Amino acid sequence: MSRFRSVAAVSVAVAGCATLLTAGPAQAAGTVHLYKVYYDSPGSDLGGNASLDAEWVQLKNSTATSVSLKGWTLTDASNHRYTFPAVTLKAGAIVAVHTGKGTNNSAHLYQGRAAYVWNNDKDTATLRRSTGAVQSTCSYNSTKVDYKVC
Ligand SMILES: [Ca+2]
């Protein structure tokens, strides 16, 4: 009886592996890309650091490996440039780049600006690698919503 149970358990485990292997290749084809731009921070644009930090851009690493963002840049259509410090974005992780000031950590980075960067009507975010090669872009052109999912 106990032998029968263990054979059944192995069969279930094998079936589970087959499902995971089938799902694998699609996951491996990911990139580091712009994920979401929250360009119109809540409330009136009266400035202040809390309002500036409620304006942000998210990047996502949808690859299966960690990626160093050191020297990568994020620019708007007016060429306001943010250069990433030595941070690593883990596989599957998202990091938000806030416009205002704050203390950087693995999930939140801060441009340290005293003025808004992302226009509330239309703009284009461009992410470049440290080589200058364009990695990802995200454009929006609407005041009907406050954010764009890239
Ligand atoms: Ca804005």
CSV table of C-alpha atoms and ligand atoms in Angstrom, one decimal:
chain,number,residue,atom,x,y,z
A,1,MET,CA,0.0,0.0,0.0
A,2,SER,CA,2.7,2.4,0.9
A,3,ARG,CA,4.6,1.5,-2.3
A,4,PHE,CA,1.6,2.3,-4.4
A,5,ARG,CA,1.3,5.7,-2.8
A,6,SER,CA,4.9,6.7,-3.5
A,7,VAL,CA,4.5,5.7,-7.2
A,8,ALA,CA,1.4,7.9,-7.4
A,9,ALA,CA,3.3,10.8,-5.8
A,10,VAL,CA,6.2,10.5,-8.3
A,11,SER,CA,3.7,10.6,-11.2
A,12,VAL,CA,2.2,13.8,-10.0
A,13,ALA,CA,5.6,15.4,-9.5
A,14,VAL,CA,6.7,14.5,-13.1
A,15,ALA,CA,3.5,16.0,-14.5
A,16,GLY,CA,4.2,19.2,-12.6
A,17,CYS,CA,7.7,19.5,-14.0
A,18,ALA,CA,6.4,19.0,-17.6
A,19,THR,CA,4.1,22.0,-17.1
A,20,LEU,CA,6.9,24.2,-15.8
A,21,LEU,CA,9.2,23.3,-18.6
A,22,THR,CA,6.6,24.2,-21.2
A,23,ALA,CA,6.2,27.6,-19.5
A,24,GLY,CA,9.9,28.3,-19.4
A,25,PRO,CA,10.9,29.5,-22.8
A,26,ALA,CA,8.4,32.4,-23.0
A,27,GLN,CA,9.7,33.7,-19.6
A,28,ALA,CA,13.3,33.6,-20.8
A,29,ALA,CA,12.6,36.0,-23.7
A,30,GLY,CA,12.1,39.0,-21.5
A,31,THR,CA,13.9,42.4,-21.4
A,32,VAL,CA,14.5,45.3,-19.1
A,33,HIS,CA,11.9,47.7,-20.2
A,34,LEU,CA,9.8,50.8,-19.2
A,35,TYR,CA,6.8,49.4,-17.4
A,36,LYS,CA,4.6,52.3,-16.2
A,37,VAL,CA,4.8,56.1,-16.2
A,38,TYR,CA,2.8,57.9,-13.6
A,39,TYR,CA,3.1,61.4,-15.2
A,40,ASP,CA,0.3,63.4,-13.5
A,41,SER,CA,0.9,63.1,-9.7
A,42,PRO,CA,-2.4,63.3,-7.7
A,43,GLY,CA,-3.8,66.7,-6.8
A,44,SER,CA,-2.7,70.1,-8.1
A,45,ASP,CA,0.9,70.5,-9.3
A,46,LEU,CA,1.8,72.8,-6.4
A,47,GLY,CA,5.3,71.4,-6.1
A,48,GLY,CA,6.6,70.0,-2.8
A,49,ASN,CA,8.6,66.9,-2.5
A,50,ALA,CA,5.7,64.5,-1.8
A,51,SER,CA,4.0,65.6,-5.0
A,52,LEU,CA,7.2,65.4,-7.0
A,53,ASP,CA,7.8,61.9,-5.7
A,54,ALA,CA,4.2,60.9,-6.7
A,55,GLU,CA,5.4,61.4,-10.3
A,56,TRP,CA,7.5,58.3,-11.3
A,57,VAL,CA,8.5,55.9,-14.0
A,58,GLN,CA,8.8,52.2,-13.4
A,59,LEU,CA,11.2,49.8,-15.1
A,60,LYS,CA,10.8,46.0,-15.0
A,61,ASN,CA,13.3,43.3,-15.5
A,62,SER,CA,11.4,40.5,-17.2
A,63,THR,CA,14.6,38.5,-17.9
A,64,ALA,CA,15.7,35.5,-15.8
A,65,THR,CA,18.8,37.2,-14.6
A,66,SER,CA,19.9,40.2,-12.6
A,67,VAL,CA,20.8,43.3,-14.6
A,68,SER,CA,23.1,46.2,-13.5
A,69,LEU,CA,21.6,49.6,-14.3
A,70,LYS,CA,24.8,51.5,-13.5
A,71,GLY,CA,25.3,54.3,-16.1
A,72,TRP,CA,21.9,53.7,-17.7
A,73,THR,CA,19.9,56.9,-18.4
A,74,LEU,CA,16.3,57.9,-18.4
A,75,THR,CA,15.3,61.0,-20.4
A,76,ASP,CA,12.1,62.8,-21.3
A,77,ALA,CA,11.4,64.5,-24.6
A,78,SER,CA,13.1,67.7,-23.4
A,79,ASN,CA,16.2,65.7,-22.6
A,80,HIS,CA,16.1,66.0,-18.9
A,81,ARG,CA,18.5,63.2,-18.0
A,82,TYR,CA,18.7,60.9,-15.0
A,83,THR,CA,21.7,58.6,-14.7
A,84,PHE,CA,21.2,55.4,-12.7
A,85,PRO,CA,23.6,54.7,-9.8
A,86,ALA,CA,25.2,51.3,-9.2
A,87,VAL,CA,22.0,49.4,-8.6
A,88,THR,CA,21.0,45.9,-9.7
A,89,LEU,CA,17.5,45.0,-10.8
A,90,LYS,CA,16.8,41.4,-10.0
A,91,ALA,CA,15.0,39.0,-12.3
A,92,GLY,CA,11.3,39.8,-12.3
A,93,ALA,CA,11.8,43.0,-10.2
A,94,ILE,CA,10.4,46.5,-10.7
A,95,VAL,CA,12.1,49.7,-9.7
A,96,ALA,CA,10.4,53.1,-9.6
A,97,VAL,CA,12.3,56.3,-10.4
A,98,HIS,CA,10.7,59.2,-8.5
A,99,THR,CA,11.1,62.8,-9.6
A,100,GLY,CA,11.8,64.3,-6.2
A,101,LYS,CA,14.3,63.7,-3.4
A,102,GLY,CA,14.6,60.5,-1.3
A,103,THR,CA,16.8,57.7,-0.2
A,104,ASN,CA,17.6,55.2,-2.9
A,105,ASN,CA,16.9,51.5,-2.3
A,106,SER,CA,16.4,48.5,-4.5
A,107,ALA,CA,12.7,49.3,-5.3
A,108,HIS,CA,12.8,53.1,-5.3
A,109,LEU,CA,15.2,55.6,-6.8
A,110,TYR,CA,15.1,59.4,-6.7
A,111,GLN,CA,16.1,61.9,-9.4
A,112,GLY,CA,16.4,64.6,-6.6
A,113,ARG,CA,14.7,67.3,-8.7
A,114,ALA,CA,12.8,70.4,-7.4
A,115,ALA,CA,10.5,70.5,-10.5
A,116,TYR,CA,8.3,68.1,-12.3
A,117,VAL,CA,9.8,66.3,-15.3
A,118,TRP,CA,7.0,64.3,-16.9
A,119,ASN,CA,4.5,66.5,-18.8
A,120,ASN,CA,0.9,66.0,-17.9
A,121,ASP,CA,-0.3,65.9,-21.5
A,122,LYS,CA,2.3,64.2,-23.6
A,123,ASP,CA,5.9,63.1,-23.4
A,124,THR,CA,8.2,60.3,-24.2
A,125,ALA,CA,10.4,58.4,-21.7
A,126,THR,CA,13.5,56.8,-23.1
A,127,LEU,CA,15.7,54.3,-21.3
A,128,ARG,CA,19.2,53.9,-22.6
A,129,ARG,CA,22.0,51.4,-21.6
A,130,SER,CA,25.3,52.7,-20.4
A,131,THR,CA,26.6,52.4,-24.0
A,132,GLY,CA,23.9,55.0,-25.1
A,133,ALA,CA,21.9,52.3,-27.0
A,134,VAL,CA,18.1,52.8,-26.7
A,135,GLN,CA,16.7,50.0,-24.6
A,136,SER,CA,13.1,51.0,-24.3
A,137,THR,CA,10.8,53.9,-25.0
A,138,CYS,CA,7.3,54.8,-23.7
A,139,SER,CA,5.1,57.6,-25.2
A,140,TYR,CA,1.8,59.0,-24.1
A,141,ASN,CA,-0.6,61.7,-25.3
A,142,SER,CA,-3.6,62.0,-23.1
A,143,THR,CA,-4.8,64.1,-20.2
A,144,LYS,CA,-7.8,61.8,-19.6
A,145,VAL,CA,-5.7,59.5,-17.5
A,146,ASP,CA,-2.8,60.1,-15.1
A,147,TYR,CA,-0.5,57.2,-16.1
A,148,LYS,CA,0.5,55.1,-19.0
A,149,VAL,CA,1.2,51.3,-18.9
A,150,CYS,CA,3.9,50.9,-21.4
B,1,CA,CA,3.7,65.7,-14.3
